[in-house]
Coordinates of C-alpha atoms in Angstrom, one line a residue:
Chain A
M134 CA 23.4 14.8 -8.5
G135 CA 25.7 13.5 -5.3
W136 CA 28.8 12.2 -6.4
K137 CA 30.1 15.5 -8.0
E138 CA 29.5 17.7 -5.5
T139 CA 31.1 15.0 -2.5
A140 CA 34.0 14.4 -5.1
E141 CA 35.1 18.2 -6.6
P142 CA 37.2 19.3 -4.1
V143 CA 39.5 16.6 -4.6
L144 CA 39.4 16.2 -8.4
T145 CA 39.3 19.9 -9.1
R146 CA 42.5 19.9 -7.3
M147 CA 44.3 17.5 -8.7
P148 CA 48.1 19.0 -10.6
S149 CA 47.9 19.7 -14.0
V150 CA 49.9 21.0 -16.7
E151 CA 49.8 24.6 -17.5
R152 CA 48.3 25.1 -21.2
P153 CA 50.5 28.0 -22.6
E154 CA 49.0 31.3 -23.6
G155 CA 48.7 32.2 -27.2
H156 CA 50.3 30.5 -29.4
V157 CA 53.3 28.3 -29.8
P158 CA 54.8 28.8 -33.3
F159 CA 55.5 24.9 -34.3
K160 CA 59.1 24.7 -34.2
R161 CA 58.8 25.2 -30.6
K162 CA 56.3 22.7 -30.5
L163 CA 57.6 20.0 -32.4
A164 CA 61.3 21.0 -29.8
W165 CA 58.9 19.9 -27.1
T166 CA 58.3 16.7 -28.9
A167 CA 61.6 15.5 -29.7
G168 CA 61.8 16.4 -26.0
I169 CA 59.9 14.4 -24.7
L170 CA 60.4 11.5 -26.7
V171 CA 64.3 11.3 -25.8
M172 CA 63.4 11.5 -22.3
Y173 CA 60.7 8.6 -22.5
F174 CA 64.0 6.8 -24.3
F175 CA 66.0 7.8 -21.5
L176 CA 63.9 6.3 -19.1
T177 CA 63.6 3.2 -20.4
N178 CA 66.8 2.4 -20.4
I179 CA 67.2 2.7 -16.3
T180 CA 66.7 -0.1 -14.8
M181 CA 64.7 0.3 -11.6
F182 CA 67.1 0.3 -8.4
G183 CA 67.3 -2.6 -6.3
L184 CA 66.0 -5.3 -8.7
A185 CA 67.9 -8.7 -9.3
T186 CA 70.7 -8.8 -11.4
G187 CA 68.9 -11.2 -14.8
G188 CA 66.3 -8.5 -14.4
A189 CA 63.0 -9.3 -14.0
G190 CA 62.0 -12.8 -14.9
G191 CA 60.9 -12.4 -18.0
D192 CA 58.4 -9.5 -19.2
F193 CA 54.9 -9.4 -17.4
Y194 CA 53.0 -7.5 -20.4
G195 CA 54.9 -10.4 -22.3
R196 CA 53.8 -9.6 -26.0
F197 CA 51.2 -7.4 -24.7
R198 CA 54.3 -4.7 -24.3
S199 CA 54.1 -3.6 -28.0
I200 CA 51.2 -1.8 -27.1
L201 CA 51.2 -0.9 -24.0
A202 CA 54.7 0.5 -24.2
G203 CA 57.8 1.6 -21.8
S204 CA 60.2 -1.6 -20.9
S205 CA 60.3 -3.9 -18.1
G206 CA 62.5 -3.7 -15.6
S207 CA 62.8 -0.1 -16.1
I208 CA 61.1 2.8 -14.0
L209 CA 58.9 2.5 -16.9
Q210 CA 58.2 -0.3 -16.9
L211 CA 54.3 -0.2 -16.3
G212 CA 54.5 2.2 -20.0
I213 CA 50.7 3.7 -20.9
G214 CA 49.4 0.3 -19.0
P215 CA 47.0 2.4 -16.1
I216 CA 46.4 5.1 -18.3
V217 CA 45.0 2.2 -21.1
T218 CA 43.3 0.7 -18.0
A219 CA 42.1 3.7 -16.8
S220 CA 40.6 5.1 -20.5
I221 CA 38.8 1.2 -20.4
V222 CA 36.8 1.8 -17.3
L223 CA 36.1 5.8 -17.9
Q224 CA 34.8 4.4 -21.7
L225 CA 32.7 2.2 -19.7
L226 CA 31.4 4.5 -17.7
G227 CA 31.0 7.0 -20.3
G228 CA 29.5 4.9 -23.0
A229 CA 26.8 3.8 -20.9
D230 CA 26.2 7.2 -19.2
L231 CA 26.5 6.2 -15.5
L232 CA 29.2 9.0 -15.2
G233 CA 26.3 12.4 -15.9
L234 CA 29.0 14.4 -17.1
D235 CA 28.2 16.7 -19.5
T236 CA 31.8 17.5 -21.7
D237 CA 30.3 20.4 -22.7
D238 CA 30.0 22.4 -19.4
P239 CA 33.5 23.7 -18.0
R240 CA 32.9 22.3 -14.6
D241 CA 32.0 19.3 -15.7
Q242 CA 35.3 19.3 -18.0
V243 CA 37.1 20.3 -14.7
L244 CA 35.8 16.9 -12.8
Y245 CA 36.1 14.4 -16.4
Q246 CA 40.0 15.7 -16.0
G247 CA 40.3 14.9 -12.7
L248 CA 38.8 11.6 -12.6
Q249 CA 41.0 10.4 -15.5
K250 CA 44.2 11.0 -13.7
L251 CA 42.8 10.0 -10.2
L252 CA 41.5 6.8 -11.8
V253 CA 45.4 6.4 -13.2
V254 CA 47.0 7.1 -10.4
V255 CA 43.8 4.1 -9.1
M256 CA 45.3 1.5 -11.7
I257 CA 49.0 2.3 -11.2
C258 CA 47.9 1.4 -8.0
L259 CA 46.4 -1.9 -8.8
T260 CA 48.7 -3.8 -11.8
G261 CA 51.5 -2.1 -9.6
L262 CA 51.1 -3.4 -6.6
P263 CA 50.3 -7.3 -7.3
M264 CA 53.5 -6.9 -10.2
V265 CA 56.0 -6.3 -7.0
F266 CA 55.0 -8.2 -4.5
A267 CA 52.9 -10.9 -5.7
G268 CA 54.4 -13.9 -7.8
N269 CA 58.2 -13.9 -8.5
Y270 CA 57.9 -11.0 -11.6
L271 CA 60.1 -8.6 -10.2
P272 CA 62.7 -10.6 -7.8
V273 CA 64.3 -7.6 -6.1
N274 CA 68.5 -8.6 -5.2
S275 CA 68.1 -9.7 -1.4
Q276 CA 71.5 -8.6 -0.8
L277 CA 71.3 -5.3 -1.2
A278 CA 68.5 -5.5 1.2
S279 CA 70.0 -6.7 3.9
Q280 CA 73.0 -4.4 3.1
L281 CA 70.5 -1.8 3.8
G282 CA 68.9 -2.9 6.2
I283 CA 65.5 -2.7 4.9
G284 CA 64.6 -5.7 4.6
V285 CA 63.2 -7.8 1.2
F286 CA 60.1 -5.8 1.4
G287 CA 61.4 -3.0 2.4
L288 CA 63.4 -3.1 -0.8
K289 CA 59.9 -4.0 -2.6
T290 CA 58.3 -0.5 -1.8
V291 CA 61.0 1.0 -2.6
L292 CA 60.9 -0.5 -6.1
F293 CA 57.0 0.0 -6.8
A294 CA 57.9 3.7 -5.3
Q295 CA 60.3 4.2 -8.3
M296 CA 57.3 2.7 -11.1
F297 CA 54.8 4.9 -9.4
V298 CA 56.9 7.9 -10.0
G299 CA 57.8 6.5 -13.4
A300 CA 53.8 5.9 -14.3
V301 CA 53.0 9.1 -13.0
L302 CA 56.4 10.9 -15.0
I303 CA 54.5 9.1 -18.7
L304 CA 51.1 10.7 -17.6
F305 CA 52.7 13.9 -17.3
M306 CA 54.6 13.5 -20.3
D307 CA 51.7 13.0 -22.2
E308 CA 50.2 16.0 -21.1
V309 CA 52.9 18.2 -22.2
I310 CA 53.2 16.8 -25.5
S311 CA 49.3 17.2 -26.2
K312 CA 49.4 20.8 -24.6
W313 CA 52.7 22.1 -26.1
G314 CA 53.5 19.7 -28.3
V315 CA 52.5 17.6 -31.8
G316 CA 49.8 14.6 -31.3
S317 CA 49.3 12.9 -28.0
G318 CA 52.5 11.4 -25.9
I319 CA 50.9 7.8 -26.1
G320 CA 50.5 7.5 -29.4
L321 CA 54.1 8.9 -29.7
F322 CA 54.9 5.7 -27.1
I323 CA 53.6 3.5 -29.0
I324 CA 55.1 4.6 -32.5
A325 CA 58.3 4.5 -30.9
G326 CA 58.6 1.4 -29.4
V327 CA 56.8 -0.6 -32.9
S328 CA 59.1 1.5 -34.8
Q329 CA 62.1 0.5 -33.0
Q330 CA 61.1 -3.2 -33.1
L331 CA 60.3 -2.7 -37.0
V332 CA 63.3 -1.3 -37.7
A333 CA 65.2 -4.1 -35.9
G334 CA 62.8 -6.7 -37.7
L335 CA 64.4 -4.9 -41.0
F336 CA 68.3 -4.5 -40.3
A337 CA 69.4 -6.3 -36.9
V338 CA 72.5 -7.3 -37.8
P339 CA 73.3 -10.2 -35.4
A340 CA 77.1 -9.9 -35.9
L341 CA 76.6 -6.1 -34.1
G342 CA 75.3 -8.3 -30.9
T343 CA 71.5 -8.1 -31.4
Q344 CA 69.7 -11.1 -31.3
V345 CA 67.3 -11.3 -34.5
T346 CA 68.6 -11.4 -37.9
G347 CA 67.4 -8.7 -39.9
F348 CA 65.5 -9.0 -42.8
F349 CA 67.4 -7.4 -45.4
P350 CA 70.9 -9.1 -43.4
A351 CA 69.1 -13.0 -43.8
W352 CA 68.4 -12.0 -47.1
Y353 CA 71.8 -11.0 -48.1
G354 CA 73.1 -14.3 -46.4
I355 CA 70.2 -16.2 -47.9
I356 CA 71.8 -14.6 -51.7
T357 CA 75.5 -14.7 -50.6
G358 CA 74.7 -18.5 -49.8
G359 CA 75.4 -17.9 -46.0
I360 CA 72.2 -19.0 -45.0
Q361 CA 70.5 -22.0 -46.2
L362 CA 67.2 -22.5 -47.1
D363 CA 66.4 -25.9 -45.9
P364 CA 63.4 -27.4 -46.0
F365 CA 62.9 -25.0 -48.9
I366 CA 59.5 -23.7 -48.7
Q367 CA 58.9 -23.7 -45.4
S368 CA 62.7 -21.3 -44.7
L369 CA 61.0 -19.3 -47.2
L370 CA 58.2 -18.3 -45.9
F371 CA 58.7 -18.6 -42.6
D372 CA 62.5 -18.0 -40.2
P373 CA 64.6 -17.3 -42.3
G374 CA 63.2 -16.0 -45.3
N375 CA 60.2 -14.9 -43.3
I376 CA 58.4 -13.5 -47.0
L377 CA 55.1 -14.3 -45.4
A378 CA 55.8 -11.3 -42.4
L379 CA 56.9 -9.1 -45.8
F380 CA 53.9 -10.0 -46.8
T381 CA 51.7 -9.0 -43.8
T382 CA 53.1 -5.9 -43.0
V383 CA 53.2 -4.5 -46.1
L384 CA 49.5 -6.1 -46.2
I385 CA 48.6 -4.1 -43.0
F386 CA 49.9 -0.9 -44.5
S387 CA 48.2 -0.4 -47.5
I388 CA 44.7 -1.9 -45.4
V389 CA 45.0 1.3 -43.4
V390 CA 46.9 3.7 -45.7
Y391 CA 43.9 2.8 -47.9
T392 CA 40.5 2.5 -45.5
E393 CA 41.9 5.9 -44.0
S394 CA 40.3 7.4 -47.4
V395 CA 37.4 5.6 -47.4
R396 CA 34.6 7.3 -46.6
V397 CA 31.0 8.7 -46.8
E398 CA 30.9 12.1 -47.7
I399 CA 27.9 14.1 -46.4
P400 CA 27.2 17.4 -48.9
L401 CA 27.5 20.7 -47.0
S402 CA 26.4 23.9 -48.1
H403 CA 26.4 27.5 -46.2
A404 CA 23.5 29.0 -45.7
R405 CA 23.9 32.5 -46.2
V406 CA 27.5 32.0 -48.6
K407 CA 26.0 30.8 -51.3
G408 CA 28.7 29.0 -53.5
A409 CA 30.6 28.2 -50.3
R410 CA 30.4 24.0 -49.9
G411 CA 32.1 21.6 -47.6
R412 CA 31.9 18.1 -47.6
F413 CA 31.5 16.1 -43.6
P414 CA 33.4 12.9 -44.3
V415 CA 32.2 9.9 -42.3
K416 CA 35.6 7.9 -42.3
L417 CA 35.2 4.2 -42.5
I418 CA 37.8 3.8 -39.9
Y419 CA 36.0 6.7 -37.9
A420 CA 36.8 5.6 -34.3
S421 CA 40.4 5.1 -35.8
V422 CA 42.4 2.4 -34.4
L423 CA 42.5 3.8 -31.1
P424 CA 39.5 2.2 -29.1
M425 CA 41.7 -1.5 -30.6
I426 CA 44.2 -0.6 -27.7
L427 CA 41.8 -0.6 -24.9
V428 CA 40.3 -3.8 -26.4
R429 CA 43.5 -5.6 -26.5
A430 CA 44.7 -3.7 -22.1
L431 CA 41.3 -5.9 -21.7
Q432 CA 42.3 -9.0 -22.9
A433 CA 45.8 -8.5 -21.2
N434 CA 44.4 -7.6 -17.5
I435 CA 42.5 -10.6 -18.2
Q436 CA 45.7 -12.4 -18.7
F437 CA 47.5 -10.0 -16.0
L438 CA 44.7 -11.8 -13.7
G439 CA 45.4 -15.2 -14.4
Q440 CA 48.4 -15.3 -13.9
I441 CA 48.3 -13.8 -10.2
L442 CA 45.0 -16.1 -9.7
N443 CA 47.8 -18.9 -10.0
N444 CA 50.3 -18.0 -7.8
Y445 CA 47.8 -17.7 -5.0
V446 CA 45.5 -20.1 -5.7
N447 CA 45.8 -23.7 -6.7
L448 CA 43.4 -23.2 -9.8
P449 CA 40.7 -25.7 -11.5
A450 CA 42.1 -26.9 -14.4
F451 CA 38.6 -26.6 -15.9
I452 CA 39.8 -22.5 -15.2
G453 CA 43.4 -22.6 -16.0
V454 CA 46.3 -24.9 -16.6
Y455 CA 50.0 -23.3 -16.3
S456 CA 53.2 -23.9 -17.3
Q457 CA 55.8 -21.8 -17.3
G458 CA 53.8 -19.0 -16.2
Q459 CA 52.0 -19.5 -19.5
P460 CA 48.4 -21.1 -19.6
V461 CA 48.1 -24.4 -21.6
S462 CA 44.6 -25.3 -21.0
G463 CA 41.7 -24.2 -19.4
L464 CA 39.8 -20.8 -19.6
F465 CA 42.4 -18.3 -19.5
Y466 CA 44.7 -20.4 -22.3
Y467 CA 41.1 -20.0 -24.6
L468 CA 40.7 -16.1 -23.3
A469 CA 44.3 -15.6 -24.4
P470 CA 44.8 -13.8 -27.8
I471 CA 46.7 -15.4 -30.4
Q472 CA 50.5 -13.9 -30.8
S473 CA 52.7 -15.7 -32.8
R474 CA 52.3 -18.1 -35.9
A475 CA 53.7 -20.9 -33.1
D476 CA 50.4 -20.0 -31.4
W477 CA 48.3 -22.2 -33.7
M478 CA 50.8 -23.4 -37.1
W479 CA 49.9 -26.7 -36.2
F480 CA 49.9 -28.0 -39.1
S481 CA 53.7 -27.0 -40.7
G482 CA 55.9 -28.6 -38.4
A483 CA 57.9 -25.4 -37.8
F484 CA 57.0 -25.0 -34.8
T485 CA 56.4 -26.9 -31.5
V486 CA 52.2 -26.9 -31.2
S487 CA 51.6 -28.5 -27.6
A488 CA 47.7 -27.5 -28.2
E489 CA 45.3 -29.9 -29.5
P490 CA 43.8 -29.0 -33.0
W491 CA 40.3 -29.0 -31.9
Q492 CA 42.1 -26.1 -28.9
I493 CA 44.1 -24.2 -31.1
I494 CA 40.3 -23.7 -33.2
I495 CA 38.3 -22.9 -30.4
R496 CA 41.0 -20.1 -28.9
V497 CA 41.4 -18.7 -32.7
L498 CA 37.5 -18.3 -32.6
V499 CA 37.5 -16.6 -29.2
D500 CA 40.1 -14.7 -29.9
L501 CA 38.3 -13.1 -33.2
T502 CA 34.9 -12.7 -31.5
F503 CA 36.7 -11.2 -28.9
M504 CA 37.8 -8.5 -31.0
I505 CA 35.6 -8.3 -33.6
I506 CA 32.6 -7.7 -31.2
G507 CA 35.1 -5.8 -28.5
G508 CA 36.0 -3.6 -31.2
A509 CA 33.0 -2.6 -32.4
I510 CA 31.6 -1.9 -29.4
F511 CA 35.1 0.1 -28.1
A512 CA 34.5 1.8 -31.3
V513 CA 30.3 3.1 -30.7
F514 CA 31.4 4.0 -26.6
W515 CA 34.9 5.8 -28.4
V516 CA 32.7 7.9 -30.6
E517 CA 30.2 8.9 -27.9
T518 CA 32.9 9.8 -25.0
T519 CA 34.8 12.1 -27.4
G520 CA 32.1 14.1 -29.0
M521 CA 32.2 12.3 -32.4
G522 CA 28.8 10.7 -32.1
P523 CA 25.2 12.0 -34.5
E524 CA 24.2 14.8 -31.5
S525 CA 27.8 16.3 -31.2
T526 CA 28.8 16.6 -34.8
A527 CA 24.8 17.9 -35.9
Q528 CA 25.7 20.9 -33.5
Q529 CA 29.1 21.2 -34.9
I530 CA 27.8 21.3 -38.2
Q531 CA 24.7 23.4 -37.2
N532 CA 27.4 26.1 -34.8
S533 CA 29.6 26.5 -38.2
G534 CA 26.7 27.7 -40.1
M535 CA 26.6 25.0 -42.7
Q536 CA 23.9 22.8 -43.2
I537 CA 22.9 20.1 -45.6
P538 CA 21.3 20.8 -49.1
G539 CA 17.6 20.1 -49.0
F540 CA 17.4 19.8 -45.2
R541 CA 16.3 21.9 -43.0
K542 CA 19.0 24.2 -40.9
N543 CA 18.5 23.1 -37.6
P544 CA 20.2 20.4 -35.4
Q545 CA 17.8 17.6 -35.0
V546 CA 17.1 17.0 -38.5
I547 CA 20.9 17.0 -39.6
E548 CA 21.5 15.0 -37.1
K549 CA 18.9 12.4 -38.0
V550 CA 21.2 12.4 -41.4
M551 CA 24.5 12.0 -39.5
E552 CA 22.6 8.5 -37.7
R553 CA 22.1 7.0 -41.1
Y554 CA 25.8 6.9 -41.3
I555 CA 27.9 7.6 -38.0
P556 CA 26.6 3.6 -36.1
Q557 CA 26.9 1.7 -39.0
V558 CA 30.1 3.2 -40.6
T559 CA 31.4 3.1 -36.6
V560 CA 30.3 -0.8 -36.0
I561 CA 32.2 -1.5 -39.7
G562 CA 35.2 -0.1 -39.0
G563 CA 35.2 -1.0 -35.7
A564 CA 34.9 -4.7 -36.5
L565 CA 37.3 -4.5 -39.4
V566 CA 40.1 -3.4 -37.5
G567 CA 39.7 -6.3 -34.8
A568 CA 39.7 -8.7 -37.8
L569 CA 42.4 -7.2 -38.8
A570 CA 44.6 -7.2 -36.0
V571 CA 43.8 -10.7 -35.4
L572 CA 44.7 -11.5 -39.0
A573 CA 48.4 -9.7 -38.7
N574 CA 49.2 -11.2 -35.5
M575 CA 48.3 -14.8 -37.1
L576 CA 50.6 -14.3 -39.7
G577 CA 53.3 -12.7 -38.1
T578 CA 55.0 -9.7 -39.2
L579 CA 58.3 -8.5 -39.1
G580 CA 60.3 -7.9 -36.0
G581 CA 57.5 -9.6 -34.3
V582 CA 55.6 -6.6 -34.2
S583 CA 51.8 -7.0 -33.0
G584 CA 49.3 -6.8 -34.9
T585 CA 47.4 -4.2 -32.8
G586 CA 50.6 -2.5 -32.7
L587 CA 51.5 -2.3 -36.1
L588 CA 47.8 -0.8 -36.6
L589 CA 48.2 2.0 -33.7
T590 CA 51.7 2.8 -35.8
V591 CA 50.2 3.1 -39.5
S592 CA 47.0 5.0 -38.0
I593 CA 48.2 7.2 -35.8
T594 CA 51.2 8.4 -37.7
Y595 CA 48.4 9.1 -40.7
K596 CA 47.2 10.8 -37.8
L597 CA 50.5 13.1 -37.0
Y598 CA 51.2 13.3 -40.4
E599 CA 47.9 15.7 -41.2
E600 CA 48.1 17.1 -37.9
I601 CA 51.5 18.2 -38.8
A602 CA 50.7 19.6 -42.4
E603 CA 47.1 21.4 -40.7
E604 CA 50.0 22.4 -38.2
Q605 CA 52.5 24.4 -40.9
L606 CA 49.3 25.4 -42.8
M607 CA 48.4 27.3 -39.7
E608 CA 51.8 29.0 -39.6
M609 CA 51.8 29.7 -43.2
H610 CA 48.7 31.4 -43.2
P611 CA 47.6 33.3 -39.9
M612 CA 44.0 33.8 -41.0
M613 CA 43.5 30.2 -41.0
R614 CA 44.4 30.1 -37.4
Q615 CA 40.9 32.1 -36.4
M616 CA 38.7 29.5 -38.2
F617 CA 40.2 26.9 -36.5
G618 CA 40.0 28.5 -33.5
S619 CA 43.4 27.2 -32.2
D620 CA 44.3 30.1 -31.0
Chain B
M282 CA 34.6 28.0 -30.5
S283 CA 32.5 27.5 -27.8
S284 CA 32.8 23.6 -27.6
G285 CA 36.4 23.5 -25.2
Q286 CA 37.6 20.6 -27.7
N287 CA 41.2 20.7 -27.6
S288 CA 42.4 20.3 -31.4
G289 CA 39.8 23.3 -32.6
G290 CA 36.9 22.7 -34.8
L291 CA 38.4 20.0 -37.1
M292 CA 37.5 16.1 -36.3
S293 CA 39.3 15.7 -32.9
S294 CA 42.1 12.9 -33.4
A295 CA 42.2 12.8 -29.5
G296 CA 44.5 10.4 -27.0
L297 CA 43.1 8.1 -24.6
V298 CA 43.7 11.0 -22.2
R299 CA 41.2 13.9 -23.0
Y300 CA 42.1 17.5 -22.0
F301 CA 40.0 20.5 -21.5
D302 CA 40.2 23.9 -21.6
A303 CA 38.3 24.5 -19.2
E304 CA 40.7 24.5 -15.6
D305 CA 39.8 25.5 -12.1
R306 CA 41.9 28.2 -10.8
N307 CA 42.0 25.7 -7.2
A308 CA 44.2 23.2 -9.4
I309 CA 48.5 22.9 -9.3
R310 CA 49.5 24.1 -12.1
I311 CA 53.0 22.5 -13.0
D312 CA 55.3 23.9 -15.9
P313 CA 55.8 21.9 -18.5
K314 CA 59.8 22.6 -17.5
T315 CA 59.5 21.3 -14.5
V316 CA 58.1 17.9 -15.4
V317 CA 60.8 17.1 -17.9
A318 CA 63.9 18.4 -15.0
F319 CA 62.1 16.3 -12.8
G320 CA 61.8 13.5 -15.4
L321 CA 65.8 13.4 -16.0
L322 CA 66.8 14.1 -12.5
F323 CA 64.7 11.3 -11.4
G324 CA 66.3 8.8 -14.0
I325 CA 70.1 10.1 -12.6
L326 CA 69.2 9.7 -9.3
V327 CA 68.0 6.0 -9.8
L328 CA 71.0 5.9 -12.0
I329 CA 73.1 6.8 -9.0
L330 CA 71.9 4.9 -6.3
G331 CA 72.2 1.8 -9.2
F332 CA 76.0 2.2 -9.5
A333 CA 76.0 3.3 -5.8
F334 CA 75.0 0.0 -4.5

C-alpha cells in the first residue's frame, strides 16, 4: 500500500468545487447548466493572445475535434482532450486493478478524485507543450514578441499558459455542472459542438457567409433550378444532394434510440413486501457509448505522436510518410481512422483518392478491428470502474432489499445470475457501437459530424432526457427524493 | 445511500470524471460562482490584451 500513503498529502489537497448543501431546485440546476454552456461558447470564441494572425496552421485535432470539444486557436484549444486522455489512463489502471483503490471506501474515493485531477493536469502539459513548442501548429506573432521584448519563446510560454488555464477551467466547469447542474459538463460540451455542426449541415446558407451549404438550402436550390445535379446519381448521393448523409444520420439516430430500449430484464421481487416487483434492466448498450470516446481518443493520440515524431525525426517509410501534415502511407497511415468518404471511396470517381485500393482496404480493416475490439475492451473496463459490474450491481440489489425470485437472497447468488448477462451484453454492445461509428464515418453524415460524435450526441441527449425526467419526478414528489436518496 | 454514488441508486450515467460524496477536510473548496467569475474575467482579460496590442 505504498503509493497511497506517499501521494495522500497531495491528492487530498486538490481543489474541488463545493457541493451544494441540501436539495438544489430543478430550475436552479437548469440555470447553472445554461450559464456554464454560455460561458463555454464565450470562451471558444476568444482567440489566444499572441497567436499569429491567420490563426493556427490547421487544427491540430483535425477531425477528432468533434469529440474532443473546444475550438482551434481559442483559449479552449485543448477542449476535453486532456480529461479524456487522463480517463483512458485511469480506466486502464483501474480496469486491470493496478490502483488498489476501493471506490466504496470514502478515503479511497478522495484519493481517486485527487488522482483524476492530477492526471488531467499532467495530460494538459503532455499534449499542450508539444502543441505549442513542437512544430508549427500554433505559430506565434513574432512581431508582437519583439514588441513586448520577451522573444518568441516567451510569447510561446504565454500561449501555453492561456491554454493551460483554459483546460483547467473546462475541468472545473465540468465539476460545477456535475455537482450543481444536470448531467455532466463533458457530455454537454460534446453535444454543443456536434449540434452546432449538425444545424449548420442542415440550414447553413452560403449567402450569410458560411462555408458549407446546408441540406435544406441545397435542396431549395435543386428544386428551383439554382443548383444542377450533374452527374445525376453521384451528386444526388453526395454533394450537393447529400441523400446518403441524410440516410446515415437518420439511421444512427434510430439505431441508438432503438438499442437504448433493447435490454435483458432480470425480474426482482421484494423479500418482505409481497407484490412489490421490479426489474433490473441490462441494456444492450449497457456501458453506453461513452467508452467509445476513449477508443477514438487513443487513435487521436497515436496520430499526434506520429505528427510530432514526423516533425523531429526523419521517419522510415514503413513507419509513416507525410504529405501536408497527413500520413499518406506507412504504419501511421494504416492506424489513422477513416474520417470521411474521401478517405476510401476510390471507385466512385467523386473524390481524388491517392492511396491504392489494397492500402485503403487494409486501413478500413485496421480501423474496424481497432474500434470493435477497442470498443469491447473499454466497455468492459468502463463497467468495472463505474460500479456497473456484476459484483457491484448484486450488492446494490441486495441493499435495496430486493431478490431474484426463485433464488436465495444472497449477494453471491445474485452476482452469479448477473455474471450470466452483464459481461456478454457489455462486449456485444461495445463491439456494435464500434462498428456503427466506423460505418457512420465511412458513409458520411450531415454537417460532416464524425460517426462517434453523432453516436455520443444521440446517447448523451437520451441520457440527459432521462435525467431531466427523473429530476422533474423528484421535484413533483418530494417523497421520491428520499427513495432515490439524492438529497 | 451507503455507496457514495453521485446519482443515487439508479444506474449512474457518470461522465468521464467521477465525483464522490466523500471529501477530505484538507481540500480547498471553490464556490461555483468563483469558477464562473474567474472564467469570464479570464476571457475578458485575453480579449482586452488582444485589442491592446
